Amino acid sequence: MVEITEREVEETIDWLSGISAEGPGVTRLLYDKHWVEAQNGLKEKFEELGMKVEFDAIGNLFATLEGTEEPETIIASGSHVDTVVEGGSLDGQLGIVGPYLAVKKLLETKGKPKKTLRIISMAEEEGSRFPYGFWGSKNIFGMAKREEVEKIKDGDDISFVDAMAEAGFNFLEEDPKFAKMDAFIEMHIEQGNFLEAEGKSVGVVTAIVGQKRYDVTLKGQANHAGTTLMGYRKDAMEGAARMIVNGIDKAKAAGDPQVLTFGRVDPLPNTVNVVPGEVSFSIDCRHTDQDALNKFSEELVEDMKATAEKMGLEIEIDLWMDESPVAMDEEIIQTIEGVCEERDLDFKVMHSGAGHDSQIFAPHVPTGMIFVPSIDGISHNPAEATDTSDLVQGIEALKSSLEKLAY
Amino acid sequence: MVEITEREVEETIDWLSGISAEGPGVTRLLYDKHWVEAQNGLKEKFEELGMKVEFDAIGNLFATLEGTEEPETIIASGSHVDTVVEGGSLDGQLGIVGPYLAVKKLLETKGKPKKTLRIISMAEEEGSRFPYGFWGSKNIFGMAKREEVEKIKDGDDISFVDAMAEAGFNFLEEDPKFAKMDAFIEMHIEQGNFLEAEGKSVGVVTAIVGQKRYDVTLKGQANHAGTTLMGYRKDAMEGAARMIVNGIDKAKAAGDPQVLTFGRVDPLPNTVNVVPGEVSFSIDCRHTDQDALNKFSEELVEDMKATAEKMGLEIEIDLWMDESPVAMDEEIIQTIEGVCEERDLDFKVMHSGAGHDSQIFAPHVPTGMIFVPSIDGISHNPAEATDTSDLVQGIEALKSSLEKLAY
């Protein structure tokens, strides 16, 4: 058989999902016993394929299949082995199972590659056990700082350093040895509903959005809901509602990929018969283009200030997250798109609205991503799912891309 | 002296405010020991004026000064002696202190009235100890039902019936004997900022607003704030914001006395990076005219349904309070307005946006209200205050109105 079967995909995902804490979904947190068991289990699987398996000092796992002609050229794929608490069976580990099955099938059908193939099972991305994300990928490029994690603890008061030592790892003592790669492709679920809505099986990712997050506080005057005539109010909730409507209208007018979300809204005192004297709310603003993101968010902030001034409200705007967009590599995008066309896969070119390990890789390595649909857009939840036929198409796209790059 | 002095007003209010539980402001709850002490203290004060003092079966206090020519015609004034927890020194008791000082001064300057003057210190209005409001005024007119309070308890698990018995009272066994009155005027703080904003000392009240209160729940779809393009969202917070802006614009366009408040807004899951899948919010809608209130709120509901349908949101609208407006008596209004003009008091004709004992009286007795300004619109709070000069003007308006009606 040339193609990967649905049964192989389901069995491999089920096997890895089974390595989890008790409870709904999959829970496998950095350096816990299930994490150790999963990394060791993957090590065995990769060794069965004849790959050379190594851990780096902090626990990233690298499985290497040396190329026959250009062994120094490294074509890599991978994702993170950790999950959120009670997460699903795809976020992260699909990006390890996918290249495992792809390399297995390539070995069966094409033999050894000319260039070196490498699969990476990264230690951590979610930030779910300790308040630190992208620990795995940042370490690969020497971007993680020892002092950033030396004082942090998990919810059970276990220190990051102790947890790492218990799992058998330690800080990197020298320059990271696995930073050098010539291509990296990460397979991941979309975590949105775009592919599903478009009826597509594979997404070819062009960029990962940048995002700005704000906390906004409006202060007006709390008043009696009955005795205060409309003209005598400084209604902070009215102000927030006007800003939300204006912002969303602006985002729709700007068009894709601009997204804008007012996810948290907290009026005070939040009771039926008092005009809210204060409202705080969050803004999550994302775009794939830095200039567009800056322009949109600057205008949004100006609009909010103007609304506040017009209404006699005090406004405080705190920009507490400001991450730049990350473009995927043009040649890698074209490689993936090309194989999707050649193989007549049901694909769509798109961007990623969520963050991924690939955003850490992209400044260092020509990087691309392959998405598969998320049913109902659900992720970080036991209900996270993708039709197996779509998983197969996604892994086939990855397999053909790796073949194109390494054979 | 013909006029009431600031010192008399301050001393009398300070005396009554002193009869309170420990803690900030005034706390005097139905049938508690401070309530008993206050009613007994008032009884003595009224007896010192030569008034005949009686309690009804549930603890309303009636102080009567019999008329010399038409004793069967009863001109009454009063308000409630109870407070909210940690309330101010004016809400309720000003409507007892006011007529006390007015009658005292009338006796000093004009002697006995031709018609009978009566001051009522009502047992309860706030519903602060037990979940039942207007207990005092409703009992005066036989409107309170024994079964409505027989099973209710306070926060310390003391039953209403036991608390009433402990204070020395019981249910009314026959038709209430004090229901017959020919005029009733209640003096009260405005609890809003209209008089203050207008720079006036006295408000002549034309009507008490009716109010409708709703809980609205919008259901859309919770989605990832990054991966869900604007066109694929069912954002319940966007829906709520559009309804709030539309509602407030409508209320402003309708003009005074229409007020509309969205005091409570609770999005779910209320977190920065999730498009809210559900929002519940409250609506408080008030107007002095029943038809206007009905028309406005019906249109508001239709608008909300249309917005929900357009956005693909489910909507549930629960009307859980529906109280009719209550007009004050035209002759009483003209009497109060007339004396304000004659005496060149600094007054404004207005409505009440809050509920008062007068709304219970008005269907049975020609009723009017006199307001004094609330500094910063604050009430139900230890910071509740009115300039003493305004209190004097308000009590003078009451005194002259009682004189006009009873002498």
mmCIF file with all atom_site columns, C-alpha atoms in Angstrom, chain A residues 190-194 197-198 209 211 213-215 221-233 235 237-238 240-245 247-249 251-252 256-276 282-284 286 311 320 351-355 376-377 379, chain B residues 190-194 197-198 209 211 213-215 221-233 235 237-238 240-245 247-249 251-252 256-276 282-284 286 311 320 351-355 376-377 379:
data_model
loop_
_atom_site.group_PDB
_atom_site.id
_atom_site.type_symbol
_atom_site.label_atom_id
_atom_site.label_alt_id
_atom_site.label_comp_id
_atom_site.label_asym_id
_atom_site.label_entity_id
_atom_site.label_seq_id
_atom_site.pdbx_PDB_ins_code
_atom_site.Cartn_x
_atom_site.Cartn_y
_atom_site.Cartn_z
_atom_site.occupancy
_atom_site.B_iso_or_equiv
_atom_site.pdbx_formal_charge
_atom_site.auth_seq_id
_atom_site.auth_comp_id
_atom_site.auth_asym_id
_atom_site.auth_atom_id
_atom_site.pdbx_PDB_model_num
ATOM 1   C CA . GLU A 1 190 ? -6.560  24.266 12.694 1.00 0.00 ? 190 GLU A CA 1
ATOM 2   C CA . GLN A 1 191 ? -8.328  25.026 16.028 1.00 0.00 ? 191 GLN A CA 1
ATOM 3   C CA . GLY A 1 192 ? -10.802 27.112 14.044 1.00 0.00 ? 192 GLY A CA 1
ATOM 4   C CA . ASN A 1 193 ? -13.729 26.400 11.775 1.00 0.00 ? 193 ASN A CA 1
ATOM 5   C CA . PHE A 1 194 ? -12.445 27.786 8.475  1.00 0.00 ? 194 PHE A CA 1
ATOM 6   C CA . ALA A 1 197 ? -16.828 25.734 6.758  1.00 0.00 ? 197 ALA A CA 1
ATOM 7   C CA . GLU A 1 198 ? -15.016 25.686 3.405  1.00 0.00 ? 198 GLU A CA 1
ATOM 8   C CA . VAL A 1 209 ? -0.940  36.029 13.157 1.00 0.00 ? 209 VAL A CA 1
ATOM 9   C CA . GLN A 1 211 ? -1.533  39.623 18.314 1.00 0.00 ? 211 GLN A CA 1
ATOM 10  C CA . ARG A 1 213 ? -3.960  42.117 23.834 1.00 0.00 ? 213 ARG A CA 1
ATOM 11  C CA . TYR A 1 214 ? -5.288  44.995 25.866 1.00 0.00 ? 214 TYR A CA 1
ATOM 12  C CA . ASP A 1 215 ? -7.110  45.533 29.121 1.00 0.00 ? 215 ASP A CA 1
ATOM 13  C CA . GLN A 1 221 ? -20.318 57.352 37.522 1.00 0.00 ? 221 GLN A CA 1
ATOM 14  C CA . ALA A 1 222 ? -22.431 54.702 39.225 1.00 0.00 ? 222 ALA A CA 1
ATOM 15  C CA . ASN A 1 223 ? -25.996 56.017 39.476 1.00 0.00 ? 223 ASN A CA 1
ATOM 16  C CA . HIS A 1 224 ? -29.485 54.931 40.484 1.00 0.00 ? 224 HIS A CA 1
ATOM 17  C CA . ALA A 1 225 ? -31.120 53.300 37.439 1.00 0.00 ? 225 ALA A CA 1
ATOM 18  C CA . GLY A 1 226 ? -34.458 54.949 38.143 1.00 0.00 ? 226 GLY A CA 1
ATOM 19  C CA . THR A 1 227 ? -33.668 58.435 39.355 1.00 0.00 ? 227 THR A CA 1
ATOM 20  C CA . THR A 1 228 ? -30.870 59.381 36.956 1.00 0.00 ? 228 THR A CA 1
ATOM 21  C CA . LEU A 1 229 ? -32.192 60.787 33.686 1.00 0.00 ? 229 LEU A CA 1
ATOM 22  C CA . MET A 1 230 ? -30.346 59.689 30.542 1.00 0.00 ? 230 MET A CA 1
ATOM 23  C CA . GLY A 1 231 ? -28.785 63.109 30.060 1.00 0.00 ? 231 GLY A CA 1
ATOM 24  C CA . TYR A 1 232 ? -27.197 63.065 33.532 1.00 0.00 ? 232 TYR A CA 1
ATOM 25  C CA . ARG A 1 233 ? -25.450 59.695 33.207 1.00 0.00 ? 233 ARG A CA 1
ATOM 26  C CA . ASP A 1 235 ? -22.664 55.095 31.872 1.00 0.00 ? 235 ASP A CA 1
ATOM 27  C CA . MET A 1 237 ? -21.393 50.101 30.098 1.00 0.00 ? 237 MET A CA 1
ATOM 28  C CA . GLU A 1 238 ? -22.814 52.311 27.353 1.00 0.00 ? 238 GLU A CA 1
ATOM 29  C CA . ALA A 1 240 ? -17.990 49.800 26.471 1.00 0.00 ? 240 ALA A CA 1
ATOM 30  C CA . ALA A 1 241 ? -20.890 48.747 24.224 1.00 0.00 ? 241 ALA A CA 1
ATOM 31  C CA . ARG A 1 242 ? -20.203 51.612 21.789 1.00 0.00 ? 242 ARG A CA 1
ATOM 32  C CA . MET A 1 243 ? -16.515 50.646 21.671 1.00 0.00 ? 243 MET A CA 1
ATOM 33  C CA . ILE A 1 244 ? -17.355 46.977 21.077 1.00 0.00 ? 244 ILE A CA 1
ATOM 34  C CA . VAL A 1 245 ? -19.801 47.736 18.253 1.00 0.00 ? 245 VAL A CA 1
ATOM 35  C CA . GLY A 1 247 ? -14.455 47.835 16.953 1.00 0.00 ? 247 GLY A CA 1
ATOM 36  C CA . ILE A 1 248 ? -16.279 44.857 15.495 1.00 0.00 ? 248 ILE A CA 1
ATOM 37  C CA . ASP A 1 249 ? -17.680 46.940 12.633 1.00 0.00 ? 249 ASP A CA 1
ATOM 38  C CA . ALA A 1 251 ? -12.738 44.617 11.980 1.00 0.00 ? 251 ALA A CA 1
ATOM 39  C CA . LYS A 1 252 ? -15.422 43.397 9.572  1.00 0.00 ? 252 LYS A CA 1
ATOM 40  C CA . ASP A 1 256 ? -9.885  38.870 6.685  1.00 0.00 ? 256 ASP A CA 1
ATOM 41  C CA . PRO A 1 257 ? -7.520  38.114 8.312  1.00 0.00 ? 257 PRO A CA 1
ATOM 42  C CA . GLN A 1 258 ? -8.276  40.918 10.794 1.00 0.00 ? 258 GLN A CA 1
ATOM 43  C CA . VAL A 1 259 ? -9.982  39.492 13.878 1.00 0.00 ? 259 VAL A CA 1
ATOM 44  C CA . LEU A 1 260 ? -11.038 41.347 17.005 1.00 0.00 ? 260 LEU A CA 1
ATOM 45  C CA . THR A 1 261 ? -12.506 39.880 20.165 1.00 0.00 ? 261 THR A CA 1
ATOM 46  C CA . PHE A 1 262 ? -13.979 41.436 23.280 1.00 0.00 ? 262 PHE A CA 1
ATOM 47  C CA . GLY A 1 263 ? -13.912 38.235 25.311 1.00 0.00 ? 263 GLY A CA 1
ATOM 48  C CA . ARG A 1 264 ? -14.060 39.567 28.871 1.00 0.00 ? 264 ARG A CA 1
ATOM 49  C CA . VAL A 1 265 ? -16.456 42.290 30.004 1.00 0.00 ? 265 VAL A CA 1
ATOM 50  C CA . ASP A 1 266 ? -16.800 43.108 33.712 1.00 0.00 ? 266 ASP A CA 1
ATOM 51  C CA . PRO A 1 267 ? -19.141 45.964 34.690 1.00 0.00 ? 267 PRO A CA 1
ATOM 52  C CA . LEU A 1 268 ? -19.259 47.304 38.258 1.00 0.00 ? 268 LEU A CA 1
ATOM 53  C CA . PRO A 1 269 ? -21.286 46.939 40.413 1.00 0.00 ? 269 PRO A CA 1
ATOM 54  C CA . ASN A 1 270 ? -22.962 44.589 37.873 1.00 0.00 ? 270 ASN A CA 1
ATOM 55  C CA . THR A 1 271 ? -26.453 44.792 39.288 1.00 0.00 ? 271 THR A CA 1
ATOM 56  C CA . VAL A 1 272 ? -29.823 45.414 37.641 1.00 0.00 ? 272 VAL A CA 1
ATOM 57  C CA . ASN A 1 273 ? -30.707 48.794 39.175 1.00 0.00 ? 273 ASN A CA 1
ATOM 58  C CA . VAL A 1 274 ? -27.380 50.628 39.122 1.00 0.00 ? 274 VAL A CA 1
ATOM 59  C CA . VAL A 1 275 ? -25.939 52.420 36.074 1.00 0.00 ? 275 VAL A CA 1
ATOM 60  C CA . PRO A 1 276 ? -22.444 50.843 35.787 1.00 0.00 ? 276 PRO A CA 1
ATOM 61  C CA . SER A 1 282 ? -10.295 42.741 27.223 1.00 0.00 ? 282 SER A CA 1
ATOM 62  C CA . ILE A 1 283 ? -9.342  43.187 23.591 1.00 0.00 ? 283 ILE A CA 1
ATOM 63  C CA . ASP A 1 284 ? -7.668  40.477 21.518 1.00 0.00 ? 284 ASP A CA 1
ATOM 64  C CA . ARG A 1 286 ? -4.827  39.701 15.493 1.00 0.00 ? 286 ARG A CA 1
ATOM 65  C CA . MET A 1 311 ? -18.987 60.587 26.900 1.00 0.00 ? 311 MET A CA 1
ATOM 66  C CA . TRP A 1 320 ? -0.009  43.756 27.847 1.00 0.00 ? 320 TRP A CA 1
ATOM 67  C CA . HIS A 1 351 ? -3.197  31.625 7.802  1.00 0.00 ? 351 HIS A CA 1
ATOM 68  C CA . SER A 1 352 ? -3.014  30.496 11.398 1.00 0.00 ? 352 SER A CA 1
ATOM 69  C CA . GLY A 1 353 ? -4.968  32.530 13.920 1.00 0.00 ? 353 GLY A CA 1
ATOM 70  C CA . ALA A 1 354 ? -3.307  30.728 16.838 1.00 0.00 ? 354 ALA A CA 1
ATOM 71  C CA . GLY A 1 355 ? 0.306   30.536 17.971 1.00 0.00 ? 355 GLY A CA 1
ATOM 72  C CA . ASP A 1 376 ? -16.805 22.599 15.112 1.00 0.00 ? 376 ASP A CA 1
ATOM 73  C CA . GLY A 1 377 ? -13.544 24.515 15.557 1.00 0.00 ? 377 GLY A CA 1
ATOM 74  C CA . SER A 1 379 ? -9.644  22.418 20.559 1.00 0.00 ? 379 SER A CA 1
ATOM 75  C CA . GLU B 1 190 ? -34.598 62.472 45.525 1.00 0.00 ? 190 GLU B CA 1
ATOM 76  C CA . GLN B 1 191 ? -32.011 59.661 45.320 1.00 0.00 ? 191 GLN B CA 1
ATOM 77  C CA . GLY B 1 192 ? -30.965 61.052 41.955 1.00 0.00 ? 192 GLY B CA 1
ATOM 78  C CA . ASN B 1 193 ? -28.962 64.027 40.751 1.00 0.00 ? 193 ASN B CA 1
ATOM 79  C CA . PHE B 1 194 ? -31.644 66.021 38.921 1.00 0.00 ? 194 PHE B CA 1
ATOM 80  C CA . ALA B 1 197 ? -27.806 69.414 38.534 1.00 0.00 ? 197 ALA B CA 1
ATOM 81  C CA . GLU B 1 198 ? -30.624 71.940 38.138 1.00 0.00 ? 198 GLU B CA 1
ATOM 82  C CA . VAL B 1 209 ? -42.308 55.720 37.448 1.00 0.00 ? 209 VAL B CA 1
ATOM 83  C CA . GLN B 1 211 ? -40.755 49.811 35.796 1.00 0.00 ? 211 GLN B CA 1
ATOM 84  C CA . ARG B 1 213 ? -37.150 44.496 34.529 1.00 0.00 ? 213 ARG B CA 1
ATOM 85  C CA . TYR B 1 214 ? -35.907 41.812 32.198 1.00 0.00 ? 214 TYR B CA 1
ATOM 86  C CA . ASP B 1 215 ? -33.203 39.177 32.127 1.00 0.00 ? 215 ASP B CA 1
ATOM 87  C CA . GLN B 1 221 ? -21.101 29.965 19.714 1.00 0.00 ? 221 GLN B CA 1
ATOM 88  C CA . ALA B 1 222 ? -17.936 30.118 21.812 1.00 0.00 ? 222 ALA B CA 1
ATOM 89  C CA . ASN B 1 223 ? -14.954 30.201 19.436 1.00 0.00 ? 223 ASN B CA 1
ATOM 90  C CA . HIS B 1 224 ? -11.188 30.642 19.452 1.00 0.00 ? 224 HIS B CA 1
ATOM 91  C CA . ALA B 1 225 ? -10.457 34.382 19.296 1.00 0.00 ? 225 ALA B CA 1
ATOM 92  C CA . GLY B 1 226 ? -7.587  33.868 16.862 1.00 0.00 ? 226 GLY B CA 1
ATOM 93  C CA . THR B 1 227 ? -8.684  31.132 14.510 1.00 0.00 ? 227 THR B CA 1
ATOM 94  C CA . THR B 1 228 ? -12.300 32.159 13.915 1.00 0.00 ? 228 THR B CA 1
ATOM 95  C CA . LEU B 1 229 ? -12.630 34.732 11.135 1.00 0.00 ? 229 LEU B CA 1
ATOM 96  C CA . MET B 1 230 ? -15.184 37.480 11.741 1.00 0.00 ? 230 MET B CA 1
ATOM 97  C CA . GLY B 1 231 ? -17.584 36.049 9.166  1.00 0.00 ? 231 GLY B CA 1
ATOM 98  C CA . TYR B 1 232 ? -17.738 32.678 10.924 1.00 0.00 ? 232 TYR B CA 1
ATOM 99  C CA . ARG B 1 233 ? -18.606 33.970 14.394 1.00 0.00 ? 233 ARG B CA 1
ATOM 100 C CA . ASP B 1 235 ? -20.499 36.432 19.003 1.00 0.00 ? 235 ASP B CA 1
ATOM 101 C CA . MET B 1 237 ? -21.083 39.825 23.236 1.00 0.00 ? 237 MET B CA 1
ATOM 102 C CA . GLU B 1 238 ? -21.350 41.603 19.894 1.00 0.00 ? 238 GLU B CA 1
ATOM 103 C CA . ALA B 1 240 ? -25.403 42.273 23.559 1.00 0.00 ? 240 ALA B CA 1
ATOM 104 C CA . ALA B 1 241 ? -23.345 45.392 22.693 1.00 0.00 ? 241 ALA B CA 1
ATOM 105 C CA . ARG B 1 242 ? -25.557 46.122 19.649 1.00 0.00 ? 242 ARG B CA 1
ATOM 106 C CA . MET B 1 243 ? -28.685 45.752 21.815 1.00 0.00 ? 243 MET B CA 1
ATOM 107 C CA . ILE B 1 244 ? -27.262 48.036 24.513 1.00 0.00 ? 244 ILE B CA 1
ATOM 108 C CA . VAL B 1 245 ? -26.282 50.775 22.035 1.00 0.00 ? 245 VAL B CA 1
ATOM 109 C CA . GLY B 1 247 ? -31.591 50.559 23.489 1.00 0.00 ? 247 GLY B CA 1
ATOM 110 C CA . ILE B 1 248 ? -29.760 53.552 24.942 1.00 0.00 ? 248 ILE B CA 1
ATOM 111 C CA . ASP B 1 249 ? -30.051 55.492 21.668 1.00 0.00 ? 249 ASP B CA 1
ATOM 112 C CA . ALA B 1 251 ? -34.173 55.863 25.287 1.00 0.00 ? 251 ALA B CA 1
ATOM 113 C CA . LYS B 1 252 ? -32.334 59.121 24.593 1.00 0.00 ? 252 LYS B CA 1
ATOM 114 C CA . ASP B 1 256 ? -37.272 62.264 29.604 1.00 0.00 ? 256 ASP B CA 1
ATOM 115 C CA . PRO B 1 257 ? -38.631 60.613 31.670 1.00 0.00 ? 257 PRO B CA 1
ATOM 116 C CA . GLN B 1 258 ? -37.721 57.421 29.755 1.00 0.00 ? 258 GLN B CA 1
ATOM 117 C CA . VAL B 1 259 ? -34.713 55.731 31.391 1.00 0.00 ? 259 VAL B CA 1
ATOM 118 C CA . LEU B 1 260 ? -33.082 52.459 30.391 1.00 0.00 ? 260 LEU B CA 1
ATOM 119 C CA . THR B 1 261 ? -30.248 50.696 32.173 1.00 0.00 ? 261 THR B CA 1
ATOM 120 C CA . PHE B 1 262 ? -28.172 47.665 31.286 1.00 0.00 ? 262 PHE B CA 1
ATOM 121 C CA . GLY B 1 263 ? -26.718 47.236 34.760 1.00 0.00 ? 263 GLY B CA 1
ATOM 122 C CA . ARG B 1 264 ? -25.608 43.602 34.708 1.00 0.00 ? 264 ARG B CA 1
ATOM 123 C CA . VAL B 1 265 ? -23.696 42.022 31.815 1.00 0.00 ? 265 VAL B CA 1
ATOM 124 C CA . ASP B 1 266 ? -22.224 38.515 32.182 1.00 0.00 ? 266 ASP B CA 1
ATOM 125 C CA . PRO B 1 267 ? -20.445 37.028 29.180 1.00 0.00 ? 267 PRO B CA 1
ATOM 126 C CA . LEU B 1 268 ? -19.378 33.356 29.110 1.00 0.00 ? 268 LEU B CA 1
ATOM 127 C CA . PRO B 1 269 ? -16.666 32.134 29.380 1.00 0.00 ? 269 PRO B CA 1
ATOM 128 C CA . ASN B 1 270 ? -15.523 35.754 29.991 1.00 0.00 ? 270 ASN B CA 1
ATOM 129 C CA . THR B 1 271 ? -11.909 35.251 29.006 1.00 0.00 ? 271 THR B CA 1
ATOM 130 C CA . VAL B 1 272 ? -9.640  37.241 26.698 1.00 0.00 ? 272 VAL B CA 1
ATOM 131 C CA . ASN B 1 273 ? -9.084  34.680 23.927 1.00 0.00 ? 273 ASN B CA 1
ATOM 132 C CA . VAL B 1 274 ? -12.544 33.149 23.520 1.00 0.00 ? 274 VAL B CA 1
ATOM 133 C CA . VAL B 1 275 ? -15.385 34.700 21.502 1.00 0.00 ? 275 VAL B CA 1
ATOM 134 C CA . PRO B 1 276 ? -18.245 34.766 24.055 1.00 0.00 ? 276 PRO B CA 1
ATOM 135 C CA . SER B 1 282 ? -30.352 42.781 32.767 1.00 0.00 ? 282 SER B CA 1
ATOM 136 C CA . ILE B 1 283 ? -32.642 45.545 31.557 1.00 0.00 ? 283 ILE B CA 1
ATOM 137 C CA . ASP B 1 284 ? -34.261 48.108 33.865 1.00 0.00 ? 284 ASP B CA 1
ATOM 138 C CA . ARG B 1 286 ? -38.823 53.014 33.599 1.00 0.00 ? 286 ARG B CA 1
ATOM 139 C CA . MET B 1 311 ? -26.949 37.554 13.919 1.00 0.00 ? 311 MET B CA 1
ATOM 140 C CA . TRP B 1 320 ? -39.635 39.353 35.843 1.00 0.00 ? 320 TRP B CA 1
ATOM 141 C CA . HIS B 1 351 ? -41.139 62.813 38.682 1.00 0.00 ? 351 HIS B CA 1
ATOM 142 C CA . SER B 1 352 ? -39.732 60.115 40.931 1.00 0.00 ? 352 SER B CA 1
ATOM 143 C CA . GLY B 1 353 ? -37.567 57.492 39.303 1.00 0.00 ? 353 GLY B CA 1
ATOM 144 C CA . ALA B 1 354 ? -37.588 55.326 42.427 1.00 0.00 ? 354 ALA B CA 1
ATOM 145 C CA . GLY B 1 355 ? -40.428 53.598 44.275 1.00 0.00 ? 355 GLY B CA 1
ATOM 146 C CA . ASP B 1 376 ? -24.076 63.437 44.066 1.00 0.00 ? 376 ASP B CA 1
ATOM 147 C CA . GLY B 1 377 ? -27.328 61.472 43.737 1.00 0.00 ? 377 GLY B CA 1
ATOM 148 C CA . SER B 1 379 ? -28.582 57.140 48.637 1.00 0.00 ? 379 SER B CA 1
#
